[in-house]
CSV table of C-alpha atoms and ligand atoms in Angstrom, one decimal:
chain,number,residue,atom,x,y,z
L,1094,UNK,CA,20.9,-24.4,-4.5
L,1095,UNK,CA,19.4,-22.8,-1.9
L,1096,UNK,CA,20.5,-19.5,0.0
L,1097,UNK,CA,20.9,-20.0,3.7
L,1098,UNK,CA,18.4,-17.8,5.4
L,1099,UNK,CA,20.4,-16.3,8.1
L,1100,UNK,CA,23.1,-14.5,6.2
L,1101,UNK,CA,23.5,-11.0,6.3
L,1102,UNK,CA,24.8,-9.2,3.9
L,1103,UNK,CA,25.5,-5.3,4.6
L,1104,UNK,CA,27.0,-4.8,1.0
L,1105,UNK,CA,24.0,-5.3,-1.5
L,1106,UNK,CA,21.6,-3.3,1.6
L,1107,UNK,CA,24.0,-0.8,2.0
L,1108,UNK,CA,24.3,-0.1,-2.1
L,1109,UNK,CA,20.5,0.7,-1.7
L,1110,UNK,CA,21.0,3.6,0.2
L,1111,UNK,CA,24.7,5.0,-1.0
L,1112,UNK,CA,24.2,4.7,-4.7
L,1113,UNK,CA,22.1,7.2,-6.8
L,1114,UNK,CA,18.9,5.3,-7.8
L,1115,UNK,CA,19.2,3.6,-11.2
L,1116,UNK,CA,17.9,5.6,-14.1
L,1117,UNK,CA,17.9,6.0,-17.5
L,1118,UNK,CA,17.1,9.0,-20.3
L,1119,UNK,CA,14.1,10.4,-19.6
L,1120,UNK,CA,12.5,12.6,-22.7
L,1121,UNK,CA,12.9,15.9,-20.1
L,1122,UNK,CA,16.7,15.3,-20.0
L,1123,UNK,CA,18.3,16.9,-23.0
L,1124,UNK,CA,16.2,18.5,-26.4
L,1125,UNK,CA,17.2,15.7,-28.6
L,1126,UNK,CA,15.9,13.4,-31.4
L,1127,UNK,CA,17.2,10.7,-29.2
L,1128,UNK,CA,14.9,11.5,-26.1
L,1129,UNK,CA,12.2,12.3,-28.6
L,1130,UNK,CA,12.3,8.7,-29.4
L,1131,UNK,CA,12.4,7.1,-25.8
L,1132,UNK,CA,9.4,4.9,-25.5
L,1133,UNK,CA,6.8,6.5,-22.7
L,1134,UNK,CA,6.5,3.4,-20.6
L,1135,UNK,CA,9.5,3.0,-18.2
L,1136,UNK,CA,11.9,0.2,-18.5
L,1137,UNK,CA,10.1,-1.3,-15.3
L,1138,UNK,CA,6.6,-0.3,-13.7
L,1139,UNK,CA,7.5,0.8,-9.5
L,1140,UNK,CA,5.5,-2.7,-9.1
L,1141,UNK,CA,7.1,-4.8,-11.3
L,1142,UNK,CA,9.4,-7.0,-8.8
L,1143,UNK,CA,10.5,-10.2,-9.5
L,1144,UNK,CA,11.5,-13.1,-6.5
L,1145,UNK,CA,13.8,-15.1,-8.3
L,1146,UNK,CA,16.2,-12.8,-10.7
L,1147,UNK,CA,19.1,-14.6,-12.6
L,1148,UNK,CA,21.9,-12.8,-14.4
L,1149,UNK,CA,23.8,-15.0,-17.4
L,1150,UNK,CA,27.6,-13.7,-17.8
L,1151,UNK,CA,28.6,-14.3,-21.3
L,1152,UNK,CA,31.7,-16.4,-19.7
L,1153,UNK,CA,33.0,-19.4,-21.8
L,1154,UNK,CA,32.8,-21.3,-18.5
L,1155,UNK,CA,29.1,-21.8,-19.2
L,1156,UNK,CA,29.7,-24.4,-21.9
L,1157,UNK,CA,29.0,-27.9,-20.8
L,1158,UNK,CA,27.8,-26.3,-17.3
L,1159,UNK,CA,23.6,-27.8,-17.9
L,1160,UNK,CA,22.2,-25.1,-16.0
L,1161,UNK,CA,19.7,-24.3,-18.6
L,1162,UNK,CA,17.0,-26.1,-17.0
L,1163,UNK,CA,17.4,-23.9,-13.8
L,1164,UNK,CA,18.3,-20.6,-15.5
L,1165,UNK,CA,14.8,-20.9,-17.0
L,1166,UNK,CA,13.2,-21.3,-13.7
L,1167,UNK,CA,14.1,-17.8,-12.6
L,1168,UNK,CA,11.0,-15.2,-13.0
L,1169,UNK,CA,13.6,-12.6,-14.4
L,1170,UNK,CA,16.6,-13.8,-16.6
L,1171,UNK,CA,19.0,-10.9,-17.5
L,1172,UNK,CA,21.5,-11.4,-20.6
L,1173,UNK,CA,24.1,-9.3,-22.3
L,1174,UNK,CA,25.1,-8.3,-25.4
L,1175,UNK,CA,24.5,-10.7,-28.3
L,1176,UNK,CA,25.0,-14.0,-26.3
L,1177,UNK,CA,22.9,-16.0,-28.2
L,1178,UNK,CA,20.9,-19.1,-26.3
L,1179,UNK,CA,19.8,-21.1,-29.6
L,1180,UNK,CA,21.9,-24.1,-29.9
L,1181,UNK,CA,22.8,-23.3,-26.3
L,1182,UNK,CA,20.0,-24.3,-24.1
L,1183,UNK,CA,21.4,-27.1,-22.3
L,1184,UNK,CA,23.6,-24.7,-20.8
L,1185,UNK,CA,22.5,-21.2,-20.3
L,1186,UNK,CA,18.9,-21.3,-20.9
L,1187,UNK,CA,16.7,-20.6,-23.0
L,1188,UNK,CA,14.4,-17.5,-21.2
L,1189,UNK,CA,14.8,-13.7,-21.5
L,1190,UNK,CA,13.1,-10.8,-20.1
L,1191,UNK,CA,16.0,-8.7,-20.8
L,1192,UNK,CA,19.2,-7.6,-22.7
L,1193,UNK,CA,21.6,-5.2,-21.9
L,1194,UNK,CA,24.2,-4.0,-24.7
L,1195,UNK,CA,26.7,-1.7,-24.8
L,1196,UNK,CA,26.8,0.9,-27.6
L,1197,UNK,CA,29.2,-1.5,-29.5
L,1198,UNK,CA,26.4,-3.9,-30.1
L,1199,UNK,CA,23.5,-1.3,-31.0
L,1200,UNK,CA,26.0,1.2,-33.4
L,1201,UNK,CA,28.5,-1.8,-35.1
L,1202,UNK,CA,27.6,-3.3,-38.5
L,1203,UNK,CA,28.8,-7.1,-37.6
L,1204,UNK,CA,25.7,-7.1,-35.0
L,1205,UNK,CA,22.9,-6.5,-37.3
L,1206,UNK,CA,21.4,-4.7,-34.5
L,1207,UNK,CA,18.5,-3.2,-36.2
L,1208,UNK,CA,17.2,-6.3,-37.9
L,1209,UNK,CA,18.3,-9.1,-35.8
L,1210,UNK,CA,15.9,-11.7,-34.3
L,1211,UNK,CA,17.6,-12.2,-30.9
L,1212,UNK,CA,17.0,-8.1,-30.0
L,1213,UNK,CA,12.8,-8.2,-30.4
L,1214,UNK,CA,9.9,-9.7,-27.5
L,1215,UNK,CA,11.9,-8.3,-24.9
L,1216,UNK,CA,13.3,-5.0,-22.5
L,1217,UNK,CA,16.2,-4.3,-23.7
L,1218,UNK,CA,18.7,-1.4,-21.9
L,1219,UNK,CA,21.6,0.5,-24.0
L,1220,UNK,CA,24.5,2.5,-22.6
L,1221,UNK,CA,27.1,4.4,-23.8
L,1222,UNK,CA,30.2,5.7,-21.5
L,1223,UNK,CA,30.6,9.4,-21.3
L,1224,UNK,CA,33.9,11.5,-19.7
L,1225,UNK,CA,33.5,11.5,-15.7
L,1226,UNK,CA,32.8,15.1,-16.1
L,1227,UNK,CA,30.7,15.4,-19.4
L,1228,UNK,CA,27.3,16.9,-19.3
L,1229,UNK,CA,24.8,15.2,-21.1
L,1230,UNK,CA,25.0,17.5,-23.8
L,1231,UNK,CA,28.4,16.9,-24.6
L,1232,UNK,CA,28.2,13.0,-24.3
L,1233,UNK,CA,25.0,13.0,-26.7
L,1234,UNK,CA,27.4,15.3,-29.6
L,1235,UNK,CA,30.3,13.2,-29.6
L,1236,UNK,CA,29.1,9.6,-27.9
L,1237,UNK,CA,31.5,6.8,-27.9
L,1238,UNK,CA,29.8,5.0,-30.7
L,1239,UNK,CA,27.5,6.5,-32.7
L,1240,UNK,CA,24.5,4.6,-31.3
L,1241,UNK,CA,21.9,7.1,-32.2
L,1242,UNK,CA,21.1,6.2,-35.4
L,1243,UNK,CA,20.3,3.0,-35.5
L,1244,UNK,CA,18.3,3.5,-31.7
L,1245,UNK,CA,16.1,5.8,-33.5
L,1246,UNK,CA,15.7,2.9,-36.5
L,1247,UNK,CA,15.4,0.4,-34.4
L,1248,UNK,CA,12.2,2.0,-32.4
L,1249,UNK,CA,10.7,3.7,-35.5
L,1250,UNK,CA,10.6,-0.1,-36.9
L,1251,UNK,CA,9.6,-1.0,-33.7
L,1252,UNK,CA,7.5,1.3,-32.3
L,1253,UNK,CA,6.0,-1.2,-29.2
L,1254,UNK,CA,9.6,-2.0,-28.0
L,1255,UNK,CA,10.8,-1.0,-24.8
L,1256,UNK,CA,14.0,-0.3,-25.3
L,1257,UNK,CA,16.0,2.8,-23.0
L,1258,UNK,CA,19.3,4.0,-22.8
L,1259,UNK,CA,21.3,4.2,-19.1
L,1260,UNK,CA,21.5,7.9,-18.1
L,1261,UNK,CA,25.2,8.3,-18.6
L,1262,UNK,CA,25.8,9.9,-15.0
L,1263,UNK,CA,24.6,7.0,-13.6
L,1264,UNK,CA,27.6,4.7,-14.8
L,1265,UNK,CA,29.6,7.4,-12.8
L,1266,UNK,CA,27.7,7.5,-9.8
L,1267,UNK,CA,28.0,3.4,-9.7
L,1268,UNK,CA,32.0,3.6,-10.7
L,1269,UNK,CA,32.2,5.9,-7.6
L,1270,UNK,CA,30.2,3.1,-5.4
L,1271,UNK,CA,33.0,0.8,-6.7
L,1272,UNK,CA,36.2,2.7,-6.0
L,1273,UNK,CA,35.1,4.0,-2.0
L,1274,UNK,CA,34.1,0.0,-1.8
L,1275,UNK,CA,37.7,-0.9,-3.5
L,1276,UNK,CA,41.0,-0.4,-1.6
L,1277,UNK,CA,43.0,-0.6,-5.1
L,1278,UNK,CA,43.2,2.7,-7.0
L,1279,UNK,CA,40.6,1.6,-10.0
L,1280,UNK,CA,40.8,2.9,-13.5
L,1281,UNK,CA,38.4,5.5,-14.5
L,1282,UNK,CA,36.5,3.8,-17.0
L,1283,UNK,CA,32.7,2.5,-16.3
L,1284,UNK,CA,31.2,-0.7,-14.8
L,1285,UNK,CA,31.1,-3.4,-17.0
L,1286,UNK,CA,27.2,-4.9,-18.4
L,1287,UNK,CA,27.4,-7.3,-15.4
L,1288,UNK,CA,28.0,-4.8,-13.1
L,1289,UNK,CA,25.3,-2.6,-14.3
L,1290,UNK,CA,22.8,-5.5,-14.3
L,1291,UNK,CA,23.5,-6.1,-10.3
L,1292,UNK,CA,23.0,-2.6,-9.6
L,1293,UNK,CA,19.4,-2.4,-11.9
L,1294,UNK,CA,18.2,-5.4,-10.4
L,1295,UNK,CA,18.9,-5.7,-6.4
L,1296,UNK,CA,15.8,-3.1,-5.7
L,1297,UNK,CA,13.5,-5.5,-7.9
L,1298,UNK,CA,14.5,-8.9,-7.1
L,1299,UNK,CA,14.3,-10.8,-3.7
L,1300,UNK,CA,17.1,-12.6,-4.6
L,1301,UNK,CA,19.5,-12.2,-7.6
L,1302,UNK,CA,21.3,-15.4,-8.5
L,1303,UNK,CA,24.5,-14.6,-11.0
L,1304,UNK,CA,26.2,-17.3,-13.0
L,1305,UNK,CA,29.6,-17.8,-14.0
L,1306,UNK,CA,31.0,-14.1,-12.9
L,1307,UNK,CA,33.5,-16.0,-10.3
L,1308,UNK,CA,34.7,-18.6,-12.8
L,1309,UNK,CA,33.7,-22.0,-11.8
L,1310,UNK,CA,36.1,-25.2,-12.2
L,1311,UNK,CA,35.4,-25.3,-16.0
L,1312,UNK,CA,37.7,-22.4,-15.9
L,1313,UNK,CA,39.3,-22.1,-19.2
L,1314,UNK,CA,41.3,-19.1,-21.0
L,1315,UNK,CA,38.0,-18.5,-23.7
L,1316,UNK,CA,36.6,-15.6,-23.7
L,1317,UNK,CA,32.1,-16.3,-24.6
L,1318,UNK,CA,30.6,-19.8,-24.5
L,1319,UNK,CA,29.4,-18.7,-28.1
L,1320,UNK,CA,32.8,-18.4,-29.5
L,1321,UNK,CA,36.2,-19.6,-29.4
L,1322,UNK,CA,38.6,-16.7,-28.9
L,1323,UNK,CA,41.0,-16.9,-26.1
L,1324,UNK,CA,41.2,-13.9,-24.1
L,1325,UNK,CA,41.7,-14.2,-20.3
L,1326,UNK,CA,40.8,-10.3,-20.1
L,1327,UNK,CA,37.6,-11.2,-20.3
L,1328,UNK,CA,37.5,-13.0,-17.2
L,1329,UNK,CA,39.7,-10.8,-15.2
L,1330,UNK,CA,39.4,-7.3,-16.8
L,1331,UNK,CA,41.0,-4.9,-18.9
L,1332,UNK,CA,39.1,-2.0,-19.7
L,1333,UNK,CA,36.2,-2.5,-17.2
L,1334,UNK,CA,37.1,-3.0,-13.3
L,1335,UNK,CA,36.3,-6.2,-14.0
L,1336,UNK,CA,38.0,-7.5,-11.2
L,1337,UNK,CA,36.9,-5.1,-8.6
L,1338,UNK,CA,32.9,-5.6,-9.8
L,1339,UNK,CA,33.7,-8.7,-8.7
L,1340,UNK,CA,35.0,-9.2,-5.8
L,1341,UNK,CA,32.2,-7.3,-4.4
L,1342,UNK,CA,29.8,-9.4,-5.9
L,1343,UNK,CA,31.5,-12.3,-3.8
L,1344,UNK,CA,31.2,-10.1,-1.0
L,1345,UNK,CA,27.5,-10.2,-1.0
L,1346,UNK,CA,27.0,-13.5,-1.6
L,1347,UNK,CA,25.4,-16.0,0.9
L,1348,UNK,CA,26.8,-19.3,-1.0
L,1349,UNK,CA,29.3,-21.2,0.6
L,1350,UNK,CA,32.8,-21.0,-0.9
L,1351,UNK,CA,32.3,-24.6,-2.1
L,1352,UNK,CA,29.6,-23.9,-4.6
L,1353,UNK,CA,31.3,-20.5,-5.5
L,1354,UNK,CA,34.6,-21.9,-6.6
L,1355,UNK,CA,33.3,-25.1,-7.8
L,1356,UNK,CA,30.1,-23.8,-9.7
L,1357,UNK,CA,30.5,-20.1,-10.6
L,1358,UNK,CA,27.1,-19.9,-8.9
L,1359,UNK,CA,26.4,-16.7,-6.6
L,1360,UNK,CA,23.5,-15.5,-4.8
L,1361,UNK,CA,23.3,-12.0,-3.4
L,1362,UNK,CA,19.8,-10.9,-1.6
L,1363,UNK,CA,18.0,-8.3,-3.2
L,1364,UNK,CA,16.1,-5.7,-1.7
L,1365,UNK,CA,13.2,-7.1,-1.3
L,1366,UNK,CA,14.7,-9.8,0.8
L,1367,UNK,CA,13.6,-9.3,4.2
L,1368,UNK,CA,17.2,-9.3,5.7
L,1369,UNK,CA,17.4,-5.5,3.7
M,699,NCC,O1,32.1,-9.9,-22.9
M,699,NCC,P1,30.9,-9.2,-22.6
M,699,NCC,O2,31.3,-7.7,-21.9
M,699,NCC,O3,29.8,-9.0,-23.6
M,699,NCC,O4,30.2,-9.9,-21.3
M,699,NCC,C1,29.0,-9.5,-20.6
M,699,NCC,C2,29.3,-9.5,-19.1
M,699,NCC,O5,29.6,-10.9,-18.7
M,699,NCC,C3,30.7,-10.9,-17.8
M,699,NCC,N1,31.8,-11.8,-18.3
M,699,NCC,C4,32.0,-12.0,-19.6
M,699,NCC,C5,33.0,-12.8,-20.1
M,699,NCC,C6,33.8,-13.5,-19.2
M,699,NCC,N2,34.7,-14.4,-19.5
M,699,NCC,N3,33.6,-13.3,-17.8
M,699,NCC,C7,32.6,-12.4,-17.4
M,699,NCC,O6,32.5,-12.3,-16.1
M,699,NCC,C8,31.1,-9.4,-17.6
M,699,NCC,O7,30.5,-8.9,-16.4
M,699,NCC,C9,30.5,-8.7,-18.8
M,699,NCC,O8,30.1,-7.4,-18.4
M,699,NCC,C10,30.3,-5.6,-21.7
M,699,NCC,O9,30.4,-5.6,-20.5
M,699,NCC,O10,29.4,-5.0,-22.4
M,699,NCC,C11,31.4,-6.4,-22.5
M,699,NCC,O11,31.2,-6.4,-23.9
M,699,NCC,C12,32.2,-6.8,-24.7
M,699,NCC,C13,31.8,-6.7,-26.2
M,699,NCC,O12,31.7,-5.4,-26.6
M,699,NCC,C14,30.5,-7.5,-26.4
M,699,NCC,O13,30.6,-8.8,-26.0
M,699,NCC,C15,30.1,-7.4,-27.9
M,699,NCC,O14,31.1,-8.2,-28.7
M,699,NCC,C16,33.5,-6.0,-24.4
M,699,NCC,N4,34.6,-6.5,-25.3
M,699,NCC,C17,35.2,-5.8,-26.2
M,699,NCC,O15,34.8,-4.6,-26.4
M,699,NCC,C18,36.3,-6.4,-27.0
M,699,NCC,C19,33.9,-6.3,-22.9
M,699,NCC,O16,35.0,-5.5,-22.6
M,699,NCC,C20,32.7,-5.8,-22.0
């Protein structure tokens, strides 16, 4: 689908200017054997920029959708966790420049982090959620999942990977962009992946096309299109502000309601569209 050019949408170009810029651990942050082990190239160069960006929700809604074909047209594809696309390429794709996992992923046994295939040949971004008001040297001493380890293994076996980790203020900085955008009192926990992907990408994308994030007509009460667990809290929000993320997302979106609701298909200008 395409994006009607004559949209406007104040949201995404007013995020540019109100929310912190995105950033991650930089070696200079904290004295730690963590930073020590931050790869020295950046997650992105300042001119790597991207015109079409698309972000894959891990939504169960994406099963038996056959966007594969154009997910894998996108310059940028953006995935999360350990959604896998093998054995799913009919329907999500198979392309990715990036991953972003939470600390769950990188730190847990079950997700083989360290030696599994589906985490090498591409950028790959960690976080970990801190207090609102921890410093960084408190967050690194007791994170929420002991990530550090296996961060350090995975780039010592590794060493050409460029893998960082979200600075943990930043979460913050973005929950606060969400709450004085949010009329509802939010709970104080971070942004979900999803959320955090939106925010990395609108200053490197012209346009950032998100799938399944408003649940299309396939809507179902699964939680991943890789697994059969029901859990509508998935969908709608739990722990995250799920709901909240998401309803701004529909606010800066220049599809028509019809392929919205219908589709799960959103497009939200970037800021290097020219209407930013
Ligand atoms: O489920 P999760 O989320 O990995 O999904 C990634 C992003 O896709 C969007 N999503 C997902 C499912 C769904 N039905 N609708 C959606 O819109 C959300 O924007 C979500 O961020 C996470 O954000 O990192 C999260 O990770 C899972 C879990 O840790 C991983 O999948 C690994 O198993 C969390 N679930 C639990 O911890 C039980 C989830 O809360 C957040």
């Amino acid at each position: 689908p395409q994006a009607p050019n004559n949209v406007k949408s104040d949201w995404t170009c007013n995020m540019a200017s109100s929310v912190e810029k995105f950033r991650t651990l930089e070696k200079n942050d904290i004295d730690h054997l963590l930073t020590e082990n931050i790869p020295d190239v950046p997650l992105f160069d300042d001119n790597e920029v991207f015109d079409t960006c698309a972000i894959i929700s891990n939504a169960a809604t994406l099963r038996n959708s056959n966007l594969g074909y154009f997910i894998d047209q996108h310059d940028l594809v953006l995935r999360f966790n350990n959604a896998p696309t093998k054995g799913y390429e009919k329907d999500v794709g198979s392309k990715t420049t990036i991953r972003i996992l939470n600390s769950q992923v990188v730190t847990k046994p079950q997700f083989q982090f360290v030696s599994s295939p589906l985490y090498k040949r591409l950028k790959l971004l960690m976080w970990d959620p801190s207090n609102y008001t921890s410093s960084i040297n408190e967050w690194i001493k007791s994170p929420e999942h002991n990530f550090i380890n296996n961060y350090i293994s995975f780039r010592k076996s590794n060493p050409k990977s460029n893998f960082h980790v979200v600075h943990p203020q930043y979460l913050w900085r973005l929950w606060d962009y969400i709450q004085d955008h949010t009329t509802a009192h939010i709970r104080r926990n971070p942004p979900s992946s999803g959320f955090l992907g939106l925010a990395m990408l609108l200053p490197r994308c012209t346009v950032v096309n998100m799938f399944e994030f408003i649940p299309s007509e396939r809507m179902t009460h699964r939680c991943h299109y890789y697994h059969e667990k029901v859990d509508l809290t998935c969908t709608f929000g739990i722990w995250h502000p799920l709901a909240a993320e998401k309803l701004l997302m529909l606010t800066a979106n220049t599809m028509p309601d019809q392929t919205v609701f219908h589709t799960g298909f959103l497009s939200i200008p970037g800021y290097k569209s020219p209407i930013c």
